[in-house]
Short mmCIF file of C-alpha atoms in Angstrom, two decimals:
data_model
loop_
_atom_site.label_atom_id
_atom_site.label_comp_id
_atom_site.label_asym_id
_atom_site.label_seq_id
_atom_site.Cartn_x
_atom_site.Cartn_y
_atom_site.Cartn_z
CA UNK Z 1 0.00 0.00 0.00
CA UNK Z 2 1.52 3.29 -1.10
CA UNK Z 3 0.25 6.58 1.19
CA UNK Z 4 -0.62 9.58 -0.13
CA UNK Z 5 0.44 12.68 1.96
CA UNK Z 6 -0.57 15.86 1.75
CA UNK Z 7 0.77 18.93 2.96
CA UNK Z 8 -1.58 22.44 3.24
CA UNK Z 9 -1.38 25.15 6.14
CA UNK Z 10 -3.88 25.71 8.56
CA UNK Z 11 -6.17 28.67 7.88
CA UNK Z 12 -4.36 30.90 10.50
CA UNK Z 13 -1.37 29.84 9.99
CA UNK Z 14 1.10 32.78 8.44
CA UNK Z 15 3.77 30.30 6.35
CA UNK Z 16 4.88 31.80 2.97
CA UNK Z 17 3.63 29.82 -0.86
CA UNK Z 18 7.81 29.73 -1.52
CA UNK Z 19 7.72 28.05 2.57
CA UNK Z 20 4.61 25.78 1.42
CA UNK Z 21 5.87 24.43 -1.52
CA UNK Z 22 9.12 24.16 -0.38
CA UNK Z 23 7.92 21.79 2.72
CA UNK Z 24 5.87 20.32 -0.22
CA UNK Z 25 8.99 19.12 -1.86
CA UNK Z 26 10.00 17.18 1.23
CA UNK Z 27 7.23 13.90 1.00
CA UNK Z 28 10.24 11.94 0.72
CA UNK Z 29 11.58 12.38 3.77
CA UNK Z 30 8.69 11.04 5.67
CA UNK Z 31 10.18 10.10 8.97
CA UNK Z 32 10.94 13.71 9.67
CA UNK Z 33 7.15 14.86 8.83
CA UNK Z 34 5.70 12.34 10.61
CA UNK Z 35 7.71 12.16 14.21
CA UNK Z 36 8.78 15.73 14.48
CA UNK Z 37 7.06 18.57 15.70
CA UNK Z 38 8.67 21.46 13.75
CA UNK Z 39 10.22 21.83 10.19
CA UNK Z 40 13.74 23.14 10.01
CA UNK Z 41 14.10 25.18 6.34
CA UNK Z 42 18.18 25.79 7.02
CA UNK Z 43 20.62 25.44 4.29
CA UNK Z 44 17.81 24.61 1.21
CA UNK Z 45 17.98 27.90 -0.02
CA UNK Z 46 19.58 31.35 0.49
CA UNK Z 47 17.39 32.95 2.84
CA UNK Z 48 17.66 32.94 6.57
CA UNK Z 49 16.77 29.24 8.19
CA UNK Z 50 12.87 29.43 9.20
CA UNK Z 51 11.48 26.90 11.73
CA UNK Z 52 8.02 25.72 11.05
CA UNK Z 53 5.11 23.94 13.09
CA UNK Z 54 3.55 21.00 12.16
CA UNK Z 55 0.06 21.90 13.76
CA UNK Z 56 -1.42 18.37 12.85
CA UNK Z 57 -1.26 15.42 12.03
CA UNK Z 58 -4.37 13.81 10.42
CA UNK Z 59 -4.21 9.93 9.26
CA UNK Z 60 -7.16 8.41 7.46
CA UNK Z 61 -8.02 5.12 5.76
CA UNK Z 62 -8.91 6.52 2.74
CA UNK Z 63 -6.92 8.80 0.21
CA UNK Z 64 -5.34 10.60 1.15
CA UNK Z 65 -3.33 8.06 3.86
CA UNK Z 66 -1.71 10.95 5.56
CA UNK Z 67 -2.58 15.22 6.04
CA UNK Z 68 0.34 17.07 7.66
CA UNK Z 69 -1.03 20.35 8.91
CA UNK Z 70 1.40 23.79 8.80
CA UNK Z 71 1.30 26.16 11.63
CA UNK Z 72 3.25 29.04 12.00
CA UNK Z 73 6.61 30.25 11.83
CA UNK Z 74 9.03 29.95 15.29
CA UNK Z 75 11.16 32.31 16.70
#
């Protein structure tokens, strides 16, 4: 069984579209979406390293398998 995860940010949350689809881009690393609480963007591009919360974590039977929730940025 393959699961299908998708990534979106919570209606309050105040995460960038370059932030989104950048934590988009990281499906493949699945262990790190699914055990840790915060997303660590330091060293993918050349902006400043931004810290991001997962909010939630949402798994279903159906499709999609998995729904990782993004909060805001930490200070």
């Amino acid at each position: 069984m393959i699961a299908e995860i998708v990534i979106e940010r919570s209606e309050a949350s105040n995460v960038s579209d370059e932030d989104l689809k950048l934590v988009q881009s990281y499906k493949e690393y699945i262990n790190e979406l699914l055990y840790c609480d915060y997303i660590d963007t330091d060293g993918v591009d050349e902006q400043p390293s931004r810290r991001i919360k997962i909010e939630s974590k949402i798994y279903k039977m159906g499709a999609p398998s998995i729904i990782i929730v993004l909060g805001d940025y930490v200070e």
